[in-house]
Coordinates of C-alpha atoms in Angstrom, one line a residue:
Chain A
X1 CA -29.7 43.5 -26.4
X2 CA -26.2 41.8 -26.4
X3 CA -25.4 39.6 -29.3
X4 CA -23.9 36.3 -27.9
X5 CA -23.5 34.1 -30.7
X6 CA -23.8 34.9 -34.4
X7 CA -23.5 32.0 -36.5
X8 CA -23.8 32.8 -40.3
X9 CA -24.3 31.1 -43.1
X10 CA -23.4 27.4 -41.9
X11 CA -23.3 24.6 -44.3
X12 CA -22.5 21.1 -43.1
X13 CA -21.7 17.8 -45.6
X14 CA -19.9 14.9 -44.5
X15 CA -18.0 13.1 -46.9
X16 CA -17.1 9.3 -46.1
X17 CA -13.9 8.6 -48.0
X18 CA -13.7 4.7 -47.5
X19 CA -17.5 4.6 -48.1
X20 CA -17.1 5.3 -51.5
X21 CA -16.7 8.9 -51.1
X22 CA -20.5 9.4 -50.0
X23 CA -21.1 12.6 -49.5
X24 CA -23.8 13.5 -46.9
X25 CA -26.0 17.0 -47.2
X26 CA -27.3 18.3 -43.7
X27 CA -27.9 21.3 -43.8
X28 CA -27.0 25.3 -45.6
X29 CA -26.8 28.7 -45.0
X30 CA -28.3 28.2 -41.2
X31 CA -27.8 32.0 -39.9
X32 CA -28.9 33.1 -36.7
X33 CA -27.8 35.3 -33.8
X34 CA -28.9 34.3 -29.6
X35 CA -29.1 37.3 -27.6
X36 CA -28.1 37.5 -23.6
X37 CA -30.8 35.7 -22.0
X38 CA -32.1 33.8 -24.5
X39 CA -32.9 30.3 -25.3
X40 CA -33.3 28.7 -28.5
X41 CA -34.7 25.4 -29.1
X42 CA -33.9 23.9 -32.2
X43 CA -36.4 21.9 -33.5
X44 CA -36.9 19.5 -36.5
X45 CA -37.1 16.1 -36.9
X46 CA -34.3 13.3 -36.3
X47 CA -31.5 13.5 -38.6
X48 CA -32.4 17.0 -39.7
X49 CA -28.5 17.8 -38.1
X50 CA -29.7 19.3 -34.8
X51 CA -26.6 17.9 -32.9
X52 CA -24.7 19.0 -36.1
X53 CA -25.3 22.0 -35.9
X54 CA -24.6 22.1 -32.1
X55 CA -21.2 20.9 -32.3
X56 CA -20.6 23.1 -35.1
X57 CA -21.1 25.5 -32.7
X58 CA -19.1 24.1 -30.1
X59 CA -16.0 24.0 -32.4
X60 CA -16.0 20.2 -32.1
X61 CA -17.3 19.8 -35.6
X62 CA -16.3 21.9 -38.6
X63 CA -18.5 23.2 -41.0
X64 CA -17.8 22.8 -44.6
X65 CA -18.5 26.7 -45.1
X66 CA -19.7 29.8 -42.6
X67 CA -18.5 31.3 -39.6
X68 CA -19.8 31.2 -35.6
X69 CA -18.8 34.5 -33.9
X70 CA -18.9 34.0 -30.2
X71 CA -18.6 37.1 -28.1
X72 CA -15.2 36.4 -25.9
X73 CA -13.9 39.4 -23.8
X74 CA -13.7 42.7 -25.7
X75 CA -14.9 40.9 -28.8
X76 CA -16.0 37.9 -31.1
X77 CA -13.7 35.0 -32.0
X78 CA -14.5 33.1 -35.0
X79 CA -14.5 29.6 -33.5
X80 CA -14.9 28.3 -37.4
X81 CA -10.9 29.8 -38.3
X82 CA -9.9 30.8 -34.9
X83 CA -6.6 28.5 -33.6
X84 CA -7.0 25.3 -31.6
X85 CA -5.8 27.7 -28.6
X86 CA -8.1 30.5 -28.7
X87 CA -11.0 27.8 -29.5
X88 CA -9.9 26.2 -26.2
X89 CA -9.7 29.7 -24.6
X90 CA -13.2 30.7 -25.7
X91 CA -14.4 27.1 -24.3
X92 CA -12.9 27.3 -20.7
X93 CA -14.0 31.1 -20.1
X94 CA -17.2 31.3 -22.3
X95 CA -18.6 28.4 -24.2
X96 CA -20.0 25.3 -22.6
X97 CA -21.2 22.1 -23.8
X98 CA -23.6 19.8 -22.1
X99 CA -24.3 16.4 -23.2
X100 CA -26.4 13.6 -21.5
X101 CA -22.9 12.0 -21.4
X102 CA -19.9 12.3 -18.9
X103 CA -16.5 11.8 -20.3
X104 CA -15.0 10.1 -17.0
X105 CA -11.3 11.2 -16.4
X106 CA -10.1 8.1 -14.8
X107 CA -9.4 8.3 -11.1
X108 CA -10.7 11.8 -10.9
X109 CA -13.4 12.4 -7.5
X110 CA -16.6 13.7 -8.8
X111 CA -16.1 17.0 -6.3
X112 CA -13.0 17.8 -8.5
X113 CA -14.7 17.3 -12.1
X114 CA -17.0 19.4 -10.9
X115 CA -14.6 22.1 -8.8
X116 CA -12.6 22.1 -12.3
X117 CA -14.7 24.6 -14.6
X118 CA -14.2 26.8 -11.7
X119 CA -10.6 26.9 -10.5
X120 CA -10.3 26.9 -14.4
X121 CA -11.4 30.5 -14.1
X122 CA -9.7 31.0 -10.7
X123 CA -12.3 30.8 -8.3
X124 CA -10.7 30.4 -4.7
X125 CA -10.8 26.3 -3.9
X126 CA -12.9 26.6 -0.5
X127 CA -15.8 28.6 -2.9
X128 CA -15.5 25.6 -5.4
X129 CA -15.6 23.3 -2.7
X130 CA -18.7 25.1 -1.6
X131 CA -20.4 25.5 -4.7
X132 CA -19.5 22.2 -6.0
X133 CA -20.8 20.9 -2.5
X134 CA -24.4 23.1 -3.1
X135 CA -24.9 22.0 -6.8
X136 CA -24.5 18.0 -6.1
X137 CA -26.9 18.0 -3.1
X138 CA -29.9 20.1 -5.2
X139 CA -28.9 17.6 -7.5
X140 CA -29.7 14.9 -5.2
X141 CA -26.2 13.2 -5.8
X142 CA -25.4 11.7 -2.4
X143 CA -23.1 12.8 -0.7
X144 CA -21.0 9.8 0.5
X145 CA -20.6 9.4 -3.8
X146 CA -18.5 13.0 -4.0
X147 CA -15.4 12.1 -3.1
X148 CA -15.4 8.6 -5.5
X149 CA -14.6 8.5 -9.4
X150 CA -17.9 8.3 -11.1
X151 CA -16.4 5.5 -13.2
X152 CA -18.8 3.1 -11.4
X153 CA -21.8 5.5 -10.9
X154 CA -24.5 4.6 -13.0
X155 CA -26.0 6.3 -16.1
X156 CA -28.0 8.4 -14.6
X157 CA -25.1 9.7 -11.6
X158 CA -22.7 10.3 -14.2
X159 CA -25.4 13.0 -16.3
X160 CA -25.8 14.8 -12.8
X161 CA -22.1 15.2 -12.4
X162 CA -22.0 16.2 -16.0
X163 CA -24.6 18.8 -15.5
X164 CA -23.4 20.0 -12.1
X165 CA -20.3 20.8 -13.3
X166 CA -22.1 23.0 -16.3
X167 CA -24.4 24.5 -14.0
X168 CA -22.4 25.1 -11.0
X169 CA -20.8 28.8 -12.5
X170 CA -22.8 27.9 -15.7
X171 CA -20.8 29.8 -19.0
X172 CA -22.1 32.9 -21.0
X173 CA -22.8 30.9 -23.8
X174 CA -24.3 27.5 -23.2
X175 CA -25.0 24.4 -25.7
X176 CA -27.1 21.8 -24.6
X177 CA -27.2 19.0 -25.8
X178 CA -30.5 17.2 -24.7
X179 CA -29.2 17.2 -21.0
X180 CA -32.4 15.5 -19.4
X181 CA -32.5 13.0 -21.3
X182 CA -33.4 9.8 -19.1
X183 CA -33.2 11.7 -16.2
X184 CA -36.4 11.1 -13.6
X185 CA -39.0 14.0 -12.8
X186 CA -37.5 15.4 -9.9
X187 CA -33.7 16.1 -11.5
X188 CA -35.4 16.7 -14.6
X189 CA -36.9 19.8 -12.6
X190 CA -34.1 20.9 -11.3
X191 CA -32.3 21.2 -14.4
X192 CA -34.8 22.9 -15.9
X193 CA -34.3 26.0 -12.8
X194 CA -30.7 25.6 -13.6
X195 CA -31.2 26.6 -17.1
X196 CA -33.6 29.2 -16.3
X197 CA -31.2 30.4 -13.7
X198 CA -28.6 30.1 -16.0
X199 CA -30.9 32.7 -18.3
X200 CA -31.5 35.1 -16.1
X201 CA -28.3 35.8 -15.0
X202 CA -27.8 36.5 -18.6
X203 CA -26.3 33.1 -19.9
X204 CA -27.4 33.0 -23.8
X205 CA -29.0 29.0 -24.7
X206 CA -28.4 26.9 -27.3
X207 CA -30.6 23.7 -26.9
X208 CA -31.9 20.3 -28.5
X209 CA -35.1 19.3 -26.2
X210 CA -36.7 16.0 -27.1
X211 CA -39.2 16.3 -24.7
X212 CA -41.6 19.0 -25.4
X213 CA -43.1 20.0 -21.7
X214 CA -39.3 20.5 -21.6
X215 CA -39.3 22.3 -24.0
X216 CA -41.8 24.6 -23.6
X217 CA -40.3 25.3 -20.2
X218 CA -36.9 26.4 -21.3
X219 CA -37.3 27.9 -24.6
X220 CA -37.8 32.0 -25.7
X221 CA -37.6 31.1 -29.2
X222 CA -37.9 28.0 -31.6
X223 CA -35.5 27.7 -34.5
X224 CA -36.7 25.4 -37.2
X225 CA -34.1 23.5 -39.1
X226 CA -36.0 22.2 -41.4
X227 CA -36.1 25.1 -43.5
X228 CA -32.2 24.6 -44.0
X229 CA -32.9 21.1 -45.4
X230 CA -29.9 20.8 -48.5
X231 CA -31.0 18.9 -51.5
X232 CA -29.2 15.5 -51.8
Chain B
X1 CA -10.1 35.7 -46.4
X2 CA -12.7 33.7 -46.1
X3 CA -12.3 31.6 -49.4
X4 CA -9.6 29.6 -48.3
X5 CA -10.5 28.8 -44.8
X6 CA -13.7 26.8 -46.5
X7 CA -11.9 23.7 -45.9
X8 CA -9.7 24.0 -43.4
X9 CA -7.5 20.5 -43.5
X10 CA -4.0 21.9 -43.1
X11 CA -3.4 25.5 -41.4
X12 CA 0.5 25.8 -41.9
X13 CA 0.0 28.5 -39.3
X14 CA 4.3 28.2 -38.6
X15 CA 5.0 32.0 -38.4
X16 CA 1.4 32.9 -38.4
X17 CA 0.4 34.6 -35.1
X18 CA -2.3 36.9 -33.4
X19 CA -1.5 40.3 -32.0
X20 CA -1.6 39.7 -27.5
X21 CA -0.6 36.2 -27.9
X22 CA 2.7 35.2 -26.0
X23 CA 5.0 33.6 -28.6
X24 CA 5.3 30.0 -29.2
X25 CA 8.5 27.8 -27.4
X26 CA 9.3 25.9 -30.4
X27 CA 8.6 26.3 -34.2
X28 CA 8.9 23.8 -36.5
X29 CA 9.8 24.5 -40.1
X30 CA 9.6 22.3 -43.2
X31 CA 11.2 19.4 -40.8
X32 CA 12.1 16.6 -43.3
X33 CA 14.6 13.7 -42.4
X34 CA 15.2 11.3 -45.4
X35 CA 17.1 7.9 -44.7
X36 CA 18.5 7.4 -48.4
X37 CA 15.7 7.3 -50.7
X38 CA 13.2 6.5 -47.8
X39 CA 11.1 9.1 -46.3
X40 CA 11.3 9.9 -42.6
X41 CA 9.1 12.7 -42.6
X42 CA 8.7 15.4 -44.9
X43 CA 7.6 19.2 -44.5
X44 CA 6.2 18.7 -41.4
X45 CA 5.7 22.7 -39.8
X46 CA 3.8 23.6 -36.4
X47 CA 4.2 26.2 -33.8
X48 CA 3.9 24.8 -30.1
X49 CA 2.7 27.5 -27.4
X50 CA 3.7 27.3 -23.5
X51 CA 1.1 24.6 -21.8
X52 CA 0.1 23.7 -25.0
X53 CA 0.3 19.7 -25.6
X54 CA 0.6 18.6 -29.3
X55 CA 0.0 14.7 -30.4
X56 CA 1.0 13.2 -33.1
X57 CA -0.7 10.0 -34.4
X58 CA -0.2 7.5 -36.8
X59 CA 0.7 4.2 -37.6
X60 CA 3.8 2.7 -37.2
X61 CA 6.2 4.0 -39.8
X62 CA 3.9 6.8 -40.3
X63 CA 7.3 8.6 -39.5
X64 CA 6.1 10.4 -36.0
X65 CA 8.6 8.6 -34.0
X66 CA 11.5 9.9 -37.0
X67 CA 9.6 13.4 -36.3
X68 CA 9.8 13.5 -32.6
X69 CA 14.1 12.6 -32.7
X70 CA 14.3 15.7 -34.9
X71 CA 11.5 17.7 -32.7
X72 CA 13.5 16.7 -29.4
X73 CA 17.2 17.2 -30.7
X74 CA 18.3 13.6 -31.3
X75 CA 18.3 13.3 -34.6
X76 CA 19.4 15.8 -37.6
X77 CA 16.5 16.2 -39.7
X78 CA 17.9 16.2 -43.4
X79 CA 15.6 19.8 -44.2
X80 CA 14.1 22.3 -41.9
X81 CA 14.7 23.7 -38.9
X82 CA 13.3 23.6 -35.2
X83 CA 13.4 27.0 -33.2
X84 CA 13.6 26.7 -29.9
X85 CA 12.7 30.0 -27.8
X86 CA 15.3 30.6 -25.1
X87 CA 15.1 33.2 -23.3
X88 CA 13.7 35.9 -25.2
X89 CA 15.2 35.0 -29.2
X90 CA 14.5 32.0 -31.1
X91 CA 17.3 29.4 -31.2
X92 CA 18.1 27.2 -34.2
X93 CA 18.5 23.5 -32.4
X94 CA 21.0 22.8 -34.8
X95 CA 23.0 25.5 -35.7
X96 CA 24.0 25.3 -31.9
X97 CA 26.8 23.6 -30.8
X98 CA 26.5 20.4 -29.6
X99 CA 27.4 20.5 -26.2
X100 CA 25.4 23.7 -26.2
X101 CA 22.4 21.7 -27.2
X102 CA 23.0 18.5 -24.8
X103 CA 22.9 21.6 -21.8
X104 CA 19.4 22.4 -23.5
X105 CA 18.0 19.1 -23.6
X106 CA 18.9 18.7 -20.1
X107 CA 17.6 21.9 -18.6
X108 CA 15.0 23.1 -20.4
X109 CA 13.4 20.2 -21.9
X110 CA 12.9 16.1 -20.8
X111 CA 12.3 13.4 -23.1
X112 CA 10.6 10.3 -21.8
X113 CA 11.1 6.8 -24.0
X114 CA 8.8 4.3 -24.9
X115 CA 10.9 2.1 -23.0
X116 CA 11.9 3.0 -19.8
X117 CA 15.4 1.7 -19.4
X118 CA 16.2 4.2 -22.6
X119 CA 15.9 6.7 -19.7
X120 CA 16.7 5.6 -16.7
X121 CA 20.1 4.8 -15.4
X122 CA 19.1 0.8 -14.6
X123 CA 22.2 0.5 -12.0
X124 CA 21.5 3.8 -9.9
X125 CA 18.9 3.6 -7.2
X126 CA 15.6 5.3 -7.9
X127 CA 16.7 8.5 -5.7
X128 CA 19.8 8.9 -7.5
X129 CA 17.7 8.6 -11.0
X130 CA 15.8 11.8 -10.2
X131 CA 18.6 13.7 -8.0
X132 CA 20.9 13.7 -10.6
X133 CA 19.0 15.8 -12.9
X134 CA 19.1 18.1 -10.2
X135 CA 22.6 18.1 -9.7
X136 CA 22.5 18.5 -13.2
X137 CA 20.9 21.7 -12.9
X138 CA 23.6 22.8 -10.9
X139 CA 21.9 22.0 -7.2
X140 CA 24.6 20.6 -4.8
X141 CA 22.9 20.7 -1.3
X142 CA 22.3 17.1 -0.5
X143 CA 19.2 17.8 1.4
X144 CA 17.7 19.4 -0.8
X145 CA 18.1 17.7 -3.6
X146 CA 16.9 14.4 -1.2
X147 CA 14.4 16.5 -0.3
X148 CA 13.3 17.1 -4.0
X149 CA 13.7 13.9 -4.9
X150 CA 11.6 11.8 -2.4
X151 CA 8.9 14.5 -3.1
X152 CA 8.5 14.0 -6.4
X153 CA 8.7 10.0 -5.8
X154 CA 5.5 10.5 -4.1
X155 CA 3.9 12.6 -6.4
X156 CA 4.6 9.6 -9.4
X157 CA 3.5 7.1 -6.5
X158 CA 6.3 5.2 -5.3
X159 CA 6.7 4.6 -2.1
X160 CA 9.6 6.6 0.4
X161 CA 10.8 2.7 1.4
X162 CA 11.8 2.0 -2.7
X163 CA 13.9 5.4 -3.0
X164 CA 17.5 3.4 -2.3
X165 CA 15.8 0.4 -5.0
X166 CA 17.2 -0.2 -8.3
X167 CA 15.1 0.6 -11.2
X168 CA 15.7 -3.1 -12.4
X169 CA 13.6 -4.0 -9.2
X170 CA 10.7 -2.3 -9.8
X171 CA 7.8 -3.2 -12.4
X172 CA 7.2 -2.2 -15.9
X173 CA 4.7 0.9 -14.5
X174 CA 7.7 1.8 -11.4
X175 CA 9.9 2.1 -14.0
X176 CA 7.5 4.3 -16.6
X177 CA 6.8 6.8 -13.3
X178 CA 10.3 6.9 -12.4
X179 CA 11.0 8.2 -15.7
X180 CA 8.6 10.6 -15.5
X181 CA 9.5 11.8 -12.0
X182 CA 13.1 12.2 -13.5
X183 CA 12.3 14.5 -16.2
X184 CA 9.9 16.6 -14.5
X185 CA 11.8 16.8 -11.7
X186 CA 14.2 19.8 -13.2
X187 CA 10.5 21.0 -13.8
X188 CA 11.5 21.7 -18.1
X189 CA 9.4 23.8 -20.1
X190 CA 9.0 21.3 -22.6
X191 CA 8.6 17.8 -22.7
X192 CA 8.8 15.2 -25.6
X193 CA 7.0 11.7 -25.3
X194 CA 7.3 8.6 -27.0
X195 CA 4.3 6.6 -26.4
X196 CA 4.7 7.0 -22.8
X197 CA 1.7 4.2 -22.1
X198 CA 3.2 1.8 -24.3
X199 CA 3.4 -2.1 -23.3
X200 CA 1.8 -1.0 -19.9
X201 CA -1.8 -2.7 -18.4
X202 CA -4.9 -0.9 -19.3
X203 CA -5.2 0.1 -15.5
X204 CA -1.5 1.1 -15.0
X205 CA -2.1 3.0 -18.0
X206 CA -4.9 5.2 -16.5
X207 CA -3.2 5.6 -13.8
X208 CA 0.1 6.8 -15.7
X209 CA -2.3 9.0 -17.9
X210 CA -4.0 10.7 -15.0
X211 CA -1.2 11.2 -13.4
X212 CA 0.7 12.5 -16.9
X213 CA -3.0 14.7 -17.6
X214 CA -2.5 16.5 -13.7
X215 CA 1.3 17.3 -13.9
X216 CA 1.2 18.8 -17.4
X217 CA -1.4 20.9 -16.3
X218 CA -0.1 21.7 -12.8
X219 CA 3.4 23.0 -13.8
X220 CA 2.0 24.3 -17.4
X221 CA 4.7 22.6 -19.5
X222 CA 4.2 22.5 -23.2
X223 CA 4.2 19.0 -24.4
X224 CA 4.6 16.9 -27.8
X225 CA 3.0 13.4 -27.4
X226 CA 3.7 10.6 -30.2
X227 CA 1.1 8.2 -29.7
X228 CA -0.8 5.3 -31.6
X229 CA -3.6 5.1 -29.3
X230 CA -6.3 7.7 -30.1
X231 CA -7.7 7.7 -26.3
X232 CA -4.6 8.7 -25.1
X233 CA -4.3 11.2 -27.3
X234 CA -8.0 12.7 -26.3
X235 CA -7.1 12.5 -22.9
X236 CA -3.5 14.2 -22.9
X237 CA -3.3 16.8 -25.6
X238 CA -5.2 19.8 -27.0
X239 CA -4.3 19.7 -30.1
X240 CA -3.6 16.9 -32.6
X241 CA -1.6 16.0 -36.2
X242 CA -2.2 13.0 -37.7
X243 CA 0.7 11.4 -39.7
X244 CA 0.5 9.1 -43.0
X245 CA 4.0 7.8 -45.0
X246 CA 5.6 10.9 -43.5
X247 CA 3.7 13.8 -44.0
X248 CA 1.1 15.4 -41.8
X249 CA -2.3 14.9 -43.5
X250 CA -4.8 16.2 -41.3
X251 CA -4.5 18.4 -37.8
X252 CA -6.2 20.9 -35.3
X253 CA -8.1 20.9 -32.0
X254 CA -8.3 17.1 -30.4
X255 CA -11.9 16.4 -30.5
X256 CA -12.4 17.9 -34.0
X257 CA -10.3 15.9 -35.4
X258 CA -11.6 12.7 -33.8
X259 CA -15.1 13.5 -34.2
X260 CA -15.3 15.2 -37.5
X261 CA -12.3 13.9 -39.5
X262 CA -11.9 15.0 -43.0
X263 CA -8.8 13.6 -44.4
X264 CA -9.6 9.4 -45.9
X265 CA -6.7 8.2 -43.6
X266 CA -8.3 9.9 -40.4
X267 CA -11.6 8.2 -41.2
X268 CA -10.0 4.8 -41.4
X269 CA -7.5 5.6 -38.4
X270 CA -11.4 6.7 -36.2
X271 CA -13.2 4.6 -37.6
X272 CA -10.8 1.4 -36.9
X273 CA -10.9 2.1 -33.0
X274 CA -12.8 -0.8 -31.2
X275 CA -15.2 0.7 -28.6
X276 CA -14.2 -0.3 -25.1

């Protein structure tokens, strides 16, 4: 067994200064570890900080105390205290996020957004072009749409782009972030291989299903947030 | 250790640094510029690393602008001092002497202004704007530095037919890529910007951005972006400080402090962005 992620003790509150300093409980002392070729689901009910939590891990979010250890290389960065470079380090080379949303890069073709992630970690450009090719077309993304700016694709385009370029050389550590959401039953499948794919070649999962034949497909473990309920 | 770091706001990491990593190009140290009794900017420290790209946001008179002139060598802040690594030691910007320093800012770093006629020469043709940073450099073979020139006219988009133009022919946008062209094009190590979108259309402005995103990246400069517009500054840098009656109030990574700010003025500054 190879610990992936450790995240220990987390505790999450937002405080809303110009709402009359509400503060907002989520959630304490969440600690788990996700081993190589796992996937958890987390599961609770909406609002119980699922998403929270997932961004904590991500670094996008901070937590108001704990720590998430991320194996990196030789070792574990702390992505709670670790600098903005080394959290952007650990996020190009081992940590990925996948939403249900695309942040479109103006002007950028969708064969590059997705080609990116890989020359990032210095794949040869006719491989990426390739790969980038492969993933789109099991994707079902026509192919007359790769070399266009999915600025103008519709809801549904844009999430395949988002996921082929997660999939396509998918990271050691991925977060997702209910990434089949509104998709239809076909791509919905085929996502569902990509993350087991992603498993078995040793990718550890990190995963907020709403659907729960999803669900049951992808996940090796449930974690249960509701336990980690704070008192208002 | 792990006491302090429970809320994180302000991480004066200045001299702090981890054992592997390359050191940073420029440190900033306690950088305060007062104008009388007014406050400019006050304390303000960082460490910049090479490729990294730093905003600074705010509203106007926040005091980033005042922090950029002292950042970039223009202005004498009244406290503090900026390092600049040259070479291999650490250089104080202004214990240098001044001609010494105007050789710096030409060679190893670029400014671009809000306004572009602050950095063009308006009466020199478009060719001449960018070949004479070369010739500042020292390059002399006409050619070549032709050569240079028109390349990097094509890579900001302007066309081979407006190289022998005047900058006063060319739009608002021209102008802002011409600038750009002529402080990349001694290819400087670090680059100061003063809301480079500023006053432009929303689509010239995506185009300007992508085109300022790819080159930063490309030739891995390190980069310090004053901005007021928060989607510029999640599309450009990595790394972000926001700025309130002259002191930094809140920084780290981009996104986090965008999406999870902690600081009351950081709320209001997210929170007031209109969804496009």
């Amino acid at each position: 067994m190879t610990t992936m992620l450790k995240a220990e003790g987390l505790t999450k509150q937002f405080i809303l200064h110009n709402q009359g300093s509400v503060t907002l409980p989520v959630f304490a002392e969440v600690s788990f570890s996700v081993e190589r070729g796992e996937a958890v689901i987390l599961h609770g009910q909406s609002g119980i900080g699922k998403s929270t939590l997932l961004r904590i891990l991500y670094g996008n979010y901070r937590p108001s105390q704990g720590h998430v250890h991320v194996r990196h290389g030789d070792g574990f960065v702390d992505i709670v205290t670790a600098t903005p470079r080394r959290v952007l380090e650990a996020r190009r080379k081992t940590l990925g996020f996948v939403s249900q949303f695309l942040r479109v890069i103006p002007r950028v073709k969708t064969i590059d957004i997705v080609k990116d992630p890989m020359l990032a970690r210095g794949v040869s450009d006719d491989e990426a072009t390739q790969r980038a090719g492969d993933m789109l077309a099991r994707l079902n993304l026509p192919q007359r749409l790769w070399s266009l700016a999915p600025t103008t694709f519709s809801g549904g385009e844009q999430q395949r782009v988002n996921i082929a370029r997660s999939f396509v050389d998918p990271s050691p550590i991925l977060l997702l972030d209910e990434p089949t959401a509104s998709l239809d039953a076909a791509n919905r499948d085929v996502v569902v291989e990509l993350i087991a794919e992603a498993r078995q070649s040793g990718s550890a999962i990190v995963g907020i299903f709403h659907d729960e034949a999803v669900r049951d497909r992808v996940a090796t473990r449930r974690l249960d947030l509701t336990a980690y309920r704070a008192a208002a | 250790m792990s006491a302090m770091l429970k809320e994180p706001l302000m991480s004066h990491d200045a001299v702090v640094q981890e054992a592997g990593e390359p050191d940073p190009i420029l440190i900033a140290q306690n950088i305060t510029k007062l104008y009388g009794e007014r406050v400019g900017c006050k304390n303000v420290s960082f460490s910049l690393w090479p490729g990294e790209v730093l905003g600074i946001v705010g509203e106007s008179g926040s005091g980033k602008s005042t922090l950029l002139r002292c950042l970039a060598g223009i202005d004498r802040p009244s406290g503090g001092e900026v390092m600049f690594r040259h070479g291999g030691t650490p250089i104080s910007l202004f214990d240098i002497p001044e001609p010494t320093r105007r050789k710096l800012m030409r060679t190893e770093w670029g400014i671009v202004h809000q306004n572009p006629r602050d950095g063009l020469r308006m009466d020199v043709s478009a060719g001449g704007n960018v070949g004479e940073r070369l010739m500042d450099r020292g390059d002399r073979h006409y050619g070549k530095i032709r050569a240079a020139a028109l390349d990097w006219l094509t890579r900001v988009e302007i066309g081979e037919d407006r190289v022998d133009d005047r900058p006063r022919q060319f739009s608002g946008g021209m102008q802002q890529r011409l600038q750009i062209a002529r402080v990349l094009v001694p290819e400087p190590r670090l680059v100061f910007m003063d809301e480079p979108t500023g006053g432009l259309d929303v689509s010239v402005q995506a185009r300007l951005l992508d085109l300022l995103r790819v080159l930063v990246r490309d030739l891995g400069i390190a980069a310090v972006i004053v901005t007021h517009d928060l989607a510029v500054a999640r599309l450009l840098t990595d790394r972000l400080m926001v700025m309130k009656d002259g002191a930094v109030v809140e920084e780290g990574l981009t996104d986090q402090v965008l999406d999870d700010p902690h600081h009351a003025y950081t709320q209001l500054l997210t929170s007031a962005v209109l969804a496009a």
